Short mmCIF file of C-alpha atoms and ligand atoms in Angstrom, two decimals:
data_model
loop_
_atom_site.label_atom_id
_atom_site.label_comp_id
_atom_site.label_asym_id
_atom_site.label_seq_id
_atom_site.Cartn_x
_atom_site.Cartn_y
_atom_site.Cartn_z
CA MET H 183 0.56 -26.16 -35.25
CA THR H 184 1.20 -22.42 -34.48
CA VAL H 185 -0.09 -19.74 -36.53
CA LYS H 186 1.46 -16.33 -37.00
CA ILE H 187 -0.66 -13.14 -37.99
CA PHE H 188 0.81 -10.43 -35.61
CA ASP H 189 3.09 -8.98 -38.30
CA THR H 190 0.61 -8.57 -40.80
CA PRO H 191 -0.56 -5.45 -42.56
CA GLU H 192 -4.29 -6.32 -41.45
CA VAL H 193 -3.81 -6.51 -37.72
CA HIS H 194 -1.74 -3.27 -37.75
CA ASP H 195 -4.11 -1.38 -39.25
CA PHE H 196 -7.03 -3.28 -37.66
CA LEU H 197 -4.83 -2.26 -34.12
CA LYS H 198 -5.36 1.81 -35.32
CA THR H 199 -8.48 1.24 -35.79
CA VAL H 200 -9.60 -0.40 -32.65
CA ALA H 201 -7.47 2.13 -30.62
CA GLY H 202 -9.71 5.33 -32.55
CA PHE H 203 -6.49 6.61 -34.51
CA GLU H 204 -9.10 7.42 -37.09
CA GLN H 205 -11.45 9.59 -34.86
CA GLU H 206 -11.29 12.87 -34.00
CA GLY H 207 -12.85 12.51 -30.44
CA GLY H 208 -11.36 10.97 -27.13
CA SER H 209 -8.25 11.44 -25.55
CA ASP H 210 -4.88 10.64 -27.52
CA ARG H 211 -2.89 9.26 -24.30
CA ALA H 212 -5.34 7.56 -23.91
CA LYS H 213 -5.50 6.04 -27.59
CA GLN H 214 -1.54 5.69 -27.42
CA ILE H 215 -1.87 3.27 -24.49
CA VAL H 216 -4.73 1.08 -25.25
CA HIS H 217 -3.01 0.69 -28.91
CA ARG H 218 0.08 -0.16 -26.76
CA LEU H 219 -1.35 -2.48 -24.52
CA LEU H 220 -3.46 -4.04 -27.43
CA SER H 221 -0.53 -4.43 -29.62
CA ASP H 222 1.43 -6.41 -26.56
CA LEU H 223 -1.96 -8.83 -25.74
CA TYR H 224 -2.34 -9.31 -29.49
CA ARG H 225 1.35 -10.48 -29.68
CA LEU H 226 1.43 -12.30 -26.79
CA ILE H 227 -1.71 -14.39 -27.91
CA ASP H 228 0.30 -14.98 -31.08
CA ASP H 229 3.70 -15.74 -29.71
CA PHE H 230 1.38 -18.06 -27.28
CA ASP H 231 -1.01 -19.99 -28.95
CA VAL H 232 -3.60 -18.81 -26.30
CA THR H 233 -6.68 -21.00 -27.38
CA PRO H 234 -10.49 -19.22 -27.32
CA GLU H 235 -10.83 -21.70 -24.10
CA GLU H 236 -8.08 -19.65 -21.97
CA PHE H 237 -9.22 -16.39 -23.73
CA TRP H 238 -12.56 -16.32 -22.03
CA ALA H 239 -11.58 -18.17 -18.83
CA THR H 240 -9.01 -15.07 -17.74
CA VAL H 241 -12.14 -12.67 -19.30
CA SER H 242 -14.25 -14.67 -16.49
CA LEU H 243 -11.70 -14.73 -13.90
CA MET H 244 -11.26 -10.62 -14.49
CA ASN H 245 -15.32 -10.09 -13.70
CA GLU H 246 -15.14 -12.29 -10.59
CA LEU H 247 -12.16 -9.81 -9.54
CA GLY H 248 -13.88 -6.87 -10.38
CA LYS H 249 -17.08 -8.26 -8.89
CA ALA H 250 -15.63 -8.38 -5.82
CA SER H 251 -13.33 -5.43 -5.86
CA GLN H 252 -10.25 -7.20 -5.62
CA PHE H 253 -7.99 -5.00 -8.80
CA GLY H 254 -6.98 -3.39 -5.95
CA LEU H 255 -5.87 -6.37 -3.82
CA LEU H 256 -4.00 -7.99 -7.05
CA SER H 257 -2.11 -5.26 -7.68
CA PRO H 258 0.27 -5.31 -4.71
CA GLY H 259 0.59 -8.87 -5.58
CA LEU H 260 1.51 -8.68 -8.97
CA GLY H 261 4.40 -5.91 -7.96
CA PHE H 262 2.53 -2.59 -9.51
CA ASP H 263 2.46 -0.85 -6.52
CA HIS H 264 6.07 -1.44 -5.85
CA TYR H 265 6.92 -0.85 -8.94
CA LEU H 266 5.89 2.24 -9.18
CA ASP H 267 7.28 3.17 -5.38
CA MET H 268 11.02 2.32 -7.61
CA ARG H 269 9.43 4.81 -10.07
CA MET H 270 9.02 7.61 -7.42
CA ASP H 271 12.45 6.72 -5.74
CA ALA H 272 14.11 7.50 -9.15
CA VAL H 273 12.60 10.65 -9.85
CA ASP H 274 13.38 11.51 -6.05
CA ALA H 275 16.93 10.39 -6.50
CA GLU H 276 17.02 12.80 -10.38
CA ALA H 277 15.61 15.81 -7.92
CA GLU H 278 18.50 15.15 -5.52
CA ARG H 279 15.61 14.64 -2.79
CA THR H 280 17.11 11.70 -1.06
CA GLY H 281 18.05 10.48 2.82
CA GLY H 282 14.64 10.70 4.44
CA THR H 283 12.49 7.61 5.88
CA PRO H 284 11.58 5.35 2.78
CA ARG H 285 8.58 5.14 1.37
CA THR H 286 6.99 1.93 0.62
CA ILE H 287 3.18 1.33 -1.07
CA GLU H 288 0.26 2.14 0.78
CA GLY H 289 -1.78 -1.22 0.02
CA PRO H 290 -5.57 -0.73 -0.50
CA LEU H 291 -7.49 -1.23 2.98
CA TYR H 292 -6.90 2.61 4.10
CA VAL H 293 -10.18 4.60 5.23
CA ALA H 294 -10.17 8.28 5.28
CA GLY H 295 -11.95 10.05 7.97
CA ALA H 296 -10.71 8.15 10.99
CA PRO H 297 -10.51 9.85 14.42
CA GLU H 298 -7.94 12.90 15.14
CA ALA H 299 -6.02 13.05 18.26
CA GLU H 300 -3.01 15.65 19.48
CA GLY H 301 0.17 13.82 20.66
CA PHE H 302 -1.59 10.43 21.79
CA ALA H 303 -4.69 8.17 20.99
CA ARG H 304 -5.79 4.75 21.73
CA MET H 305 -6.04 3.06 18.40
CA ASP H 306 -7.52 -0.05 19.66
CA ASP H 307 -11.42 -0.35 20.89
CA GLY H 308 -10.52 -3.37 23.94
CA SER H 309 -12.74 -5.45 22.35
CA ASP H 310 -9.28 -7.80 22.38
CA ALA H 311 -8.70 -8.77 25.67
CA ASP H 312 -6.48 -11.68 24.47
CA SER H 313 -3.79 -9.32 21.92
CA GLU H 314 -0.87 -7.96 23.16
CA VAL H 315 -0.65 -4.65 23.98
CA MET H 316 1.74 -2.52 21.60
CA TRP H 317 3.16 1.24 22.89
CA LEU H 318 3.95 2.59 19.38
CA THR H 319 5.60 5.82 19.46
CA GLY H 320 8.39 8.11 17.66
CA GLN H 321 9.39 11.62 16.77
CA VAL H 322 9.17 13.46 13.21
CA ARG H 323 12.16 14.91 12.53
CA ASN H 324 13.63 17.03 9.24
CA LEU H 325 16.69 16.13 7.59
CA ASP H 326 18.89 18.26 9.75
CA GLY H 327 17.43 16.09 12.86
CA GLU H 328 15.31 19.13 14.37
CA PRO H 329 11.88 17.85 15.53
CA VAL H 330 8.38 18.65 13.45
CA PRO H 331 5.95 19.68 15.79
CA GLY H 332 2.40 18.92 14.14
CA ALA H 333 3.38 16.47 12.18
CA ARG H 334 -0.23 14.53 10.63
CA VAL H 335 0.52 10.92 11.72
CA GLU H 336 -1.62 9.39 10.20
CA ILE H 337 -1.63 5.31 11.27
CA TRP H 338 -3.91 2.12 10.21
CA HIS H 339 -3.27 -1.63 11.14
CA ALA H 340 -4.82 -5.04 11.22
CA ASN H 341 -5.70 -6.61 14.15
CA ALA H 342 -4.95 -10.29 15.72
CA LYS H 343 -6.30 -12.13 13.31
CA GLY H 344 -5.38 -9.50 10.60
CA GLY H 345 -8.21 -8.17 9.71
CA TYR H 346 -8.49 -4.52 8.94
CA SER H 347 -11.47 -2.71 10.08
CA HIS H 348 -14.33 -1.47 7.31
CA PHE H 349 -13.25 -4.68 5.70
CA ASP H 350 -13.96 -6.99 8.22
CA PRO H 351 -17.70 -6.41 9.29
CA SER H 352 -16.29 -8.31 12.95
CA GLN H 353 -14.38 -4.56 13.56
CA SER H 354 -15.67 -1.26 15.42
CA GLU H 355 -15.61 1.61 13.30
CA TYR H 356 -12.06 3.37 12.73
CA ASN H 357 -10.67 0.56 14.84
CA LEU H 358 -7.05 0.08 14.80
CA ARG H 359 -7.13 3.94 12.31
CA ARG H 360 -6.31 7.07 14.05
CA THR H 361 -4.84 10.43 12.95
CA ILE H 362 -2.43 11.86 15.63
CA ILE H 363 -0.62 15.23 15.52
CA ALA H 364 2.44 15.13 16.78
CA ASP H 365 3.70 17.68 19.48
CA ASP H 366 5.86 20.32 19.76
CA GLU H 367 8.52 17.97 19.94
CA GLY H 368 7.57 15.91 17.23
CA ARG H 369 6.31 13.11 19.19
CA TYR H 370 3.56 10.62 18.80
CA ARG H 371 2.27 7.79 20.91
CA ALA H 372 -0.42 5.57 20.32
CA ARG H 373 -1.79 2.17 22.52
CA SER H 374 -2.74 -0.33 20.54
CA ILE H 375 -2.59 -3.90 19.88
CA ILE H 376 -0.05 -5.93 18.28
CA PRO H 377 -1.02 -6.39 14.44
CA SER H 378 -0.53 -10.24 13.06
CA GLY H 379 0.16 -10.68 9.49
CA TYR H 380 -2.38 -10.26 6.18
CA GLY H 381 -3.36 -12.93 3.81
CA VAL H 382 -5.39 -12.35 1.10
CA PRO H 383 -9.01 -13.88 1.35
CA ALA H 384 -8.69 -17.70 0.98
CA GLY H 385 -10.73 -18.68 -2.27
CA SER H 386 -10.78 -15.27 -3.58
CA PRO H 387 -10.38 -14.37 -7.47
CA THR H 388 -7.06 -12.51 -6.06
CA ASP H 389 -5.95 -16.05 -4.22
CA LYS H 390 -6.38 -17.82 -7.66
CA VAL H 391 -4.36 -15.70 -9.73
CA LEU H 392 -1.70 -15.74 -7.02
CA LYS H 393 -2.24 -19.73 -6.90
CA ALA H 394 -1.73 -20.22 -10.87
CA LEU H 395 1.99 -18.70 -10.11
CA GLY H 396 2.28 -20.91 -7.15
CA ARG H 397 2.55 -18.01 -4.74
CA HIS H 398 1.03 -17.24 -1.72
CA GLY H 399 -1.01 -14.34 -0.38
CA GLN H 400 0.76 -13.67 2.81
CA ARG H 401 2.25 -10.39 4.42
CA PRO H 402 3.92 -9.97 7.33
CA ALA H 403 2.94 -8.13 10.79
CA HIS H 404 2.96 -4.61 9.34
CA ILE H 405 1.82 -0.81 9.96
CA HIS H 406 0.81 1.42 8.12
CA TYR H 407 1.54 5.54 8.06
CA PHE H 408 0.90 8.61 6.03
CA ILE H 409 2.99 11.44 7.27
CA SER H 410 2.49 14.88 6.45
CA ALA H 411 3.53 18.91 7.52
CA PRO H 412 3.75 22.22 5.76
CA GLY H 413 6.88 22.43 3.74
CA HIS H 414 7.65 18.90 4.00
CA GLN H 415 7.39 15.39 1.23
CA HIS H 416 4.45 13.58 1.95
CA LEU H 417 5.49 10.14 3.14
CA THR H 418 3.36 7.02 2.67
CA THR H 419 4.91 3.91 4.08
CA GLN H 420 4.90 1.02 6.24
CA ILE H 421 7.11 -0.96 8.85
CA ASN H 422 7.21 -4.67 9.49
CA LEU H 423 7.69 -5.80 13.23
CA ALA H 424 10.89 -7.67 12.69
CA GLY H 425 11.22 -11.80 13.03
CA ASP H 426 8.22 -12.43 10.91
CA PRO H 427 8.43 -15.84 8.86
CA TYR H 428 7.27 -13.42 5.89
CA THR H 429 9.28 -10.53 6.02
CA TRP H 430 11.06 -11.22 3.07
CA ASP H 431 8.60 -13.24 1.81
CA ASP H 432 5.87 -10.80 1.24
CA PHE H 433 3.35 -11.11 -1.63
CA ALA H 434 2.95 -7.26 -1.80
CA PHE H 435 6.92 -7.10 -1.78
CA ALA H 436 6.91 -4.12 0.53
CA THR H 437 9.34 -4.50 2.97
CA ARG H 438 12.74 -2.12 3.09
CA GLU H 439 15.35 -3.33 5.40
CA GLU H 440 15.06 0.22 7.39
CA LEU H 441 11.71 0.08 8.34
CA LEU H 442 12.07 -3.47 9.79
CA VAL H 443 11.41 -2.53 13.62
CA ASP H 444 11.81 -4.85 16.77
CA GLY H 445 9.30 -4.66 19.51
CA ARG H 446 10.79 -4.52 23.01
CA ALA H 447 8.66 -6.87 24.86
CA VAL H 448 8.55 -4.87 28.54
CA ASN H 449 7.38 -6.89 31.66
CA ASP H 450 8.53 -3.95 33.55
CA SER H 451 5.83 -2.68 36.22
CA ALA H 452 7.26 1.13 36.81
CA GLU H 453 7.51 1.44 32.67
CA ALA H 454 3.69 0.19 31.75
CA GLU H 455 2.45 2.96 34.59
CA ALA H 456 4.67 5.74 33.15
CA ARG H 457 2.75 4.58 30.25
CA GLY H 458 -0.69 4.42 31.98
CA LEU H 459 -0.67 0.67 31.23
CA GLU H 460 -1.91 -1.82 33.63
CA GLY H 461 0.73 -4.91 32.48
CA PRO H 462 3.58 -5.91 30.20
CA PHE H 463 3.37 -4.44 26.40
CA THR H 464 5.53 -4.27 23.08
CA GLU H 465 7.28 -1.40 22.80
CA VAL H 466 7.42 -0.11 19.25
CA VAL H 467 9.14 2.99 18.37
CA PHE H 468 9.57 4.06 14.52
CA ASP H 469 11.19 7.29 14.34
CA ILE H 470 10.30 9.70 10.68
CA THR H 471 12.37 11.43 8.66
CA LEU H 472 10.49 14.28 6.53
CA ALA H 473 12.23 15.82 3.50
CA ARG H 474 11.86 19.34 3.13
CA THR H 475 9.95 20.34 -0.04
CA ALA H 476 8.21 23.87 -1.14
CA ALA H 477 6.31 22.32 -4.13
CA PRO H 478 2.73 21.74 -3.00
CA GLU H 479 2.07 18.82 -4.93
CA LEU H 480 4.99 17.12 -3.30
CA GLN H 481 3.02 17.66 0.76
CA THR H 482 0.08 16.06 0.01
CA ARG H 483 -0.93 12.05 -0.86
CA HIS H 484 -1.02 10.95 -4.45
CA LYS H 485 -5.22 11.12 -5.81
CA ARG H 486 -6.79 7.63 -5.64
CA PRO H 487 -10.14 6.26 -5.52
CA ARG H 488 -9.89 5.66 -1.20
CA ALA H 489 -12.59 4.29 1.20
CA LEU H 490 -15.10 7.03 2.46
CA GLU H 491 -11.96 9.67 1.32
CA GLU H 492 -14.90 11.83 -0.53
CA ALA H 493 -17.14 12.02 2.65
CA ALA H 494 -14.08 12.77 4.84
CA GLY H 495 -13.35 15.68 1.93
C1 DHB X 566 -3.30 -5.76 0.40
C2 DHB X 566 -3.73 -5.78 1.95
C3 DHB X 566 -2.65 -4.95 3.08
O1 DHB X 566 -2.98 -4.81 4.32
C4 DHB X 566 -1.39 -4.30 2.61
O2 DHB X 566 -0.99 -3.67 3.32
C5 DHB X 566 -1.08 -4.45 0.95
C6 DHB X 566 -1.49 -4.85 0.24
C7 DHB X 566 -3.71 -6.72 -0.41
O3 DHB X 566 -4.64 -7.39 -0.62
O4 DHB X 566 -3.11 -6.35 -1.79
FE1 FE X 567 -1.72 -3.71 5.36
#
């Protein structure tokens, strides 16, 4: 037997009290949003006849997520990060800011304060001799095709086991994380290792939520970017290395056709020598187009709590 009590004056009045509508203090926006959120959840409990057991199991799972600092990991899996991107894309389209390299999600694993280099950086610490060498390069240009010298290109990616430094204690500090200042022609170059796909930690609270939905927590091999330059719109994006089985099955919904890059396997020793490499490598080229803007708030990344952001300033 199911009961329906949501649409009664008692429950409607109760929600107003809970959301602080009768109080002078607090934030009006917080009151409105909490009122809407609780109304939707109360209605859901009524409609789905949620049992006390189900409710308290969910509270416990949320405590687990919090204890493991995994709300930021679950968020992309539930599509929130991509949904925010879709909204920012729509805002840009309405303002007729179109045509540059598309954005895609930042993800939860950026760490501020990576070493900075001019034009070129070696990103890996050399400890992984079994990985494929990656030569990662590209040019930053504006919408007219002119180079953007001095653009800040921040790059971070996983190692061949899918782990990120800082979060994976087996890696050295800032391994596979660098900021490269583009040269006079807007070009950046990096020597690194080919990353593997990433998976949310098996058995973690995030994994439990995904499993309940019959989903996996895998991402295709990808490389994260922040690109910025004075007078240009800040860009948060990623590239995916083409040919990954998860390319179109990314649990974080970050893949975009324009951001798929084919690596080029190079065995020619002259090409290796020209780049200061000793043997075969895979070249990955990602050119970036930035839109111009005079608005300062569009020139920087969104504020959000990030690892070491405060320490790095
Ligand atoms: C997650 C991890 C990533 O490396 C990423 O790019 C996006 C999401 C995650 O664990 O949610
Ligand atoms: Fe990632």
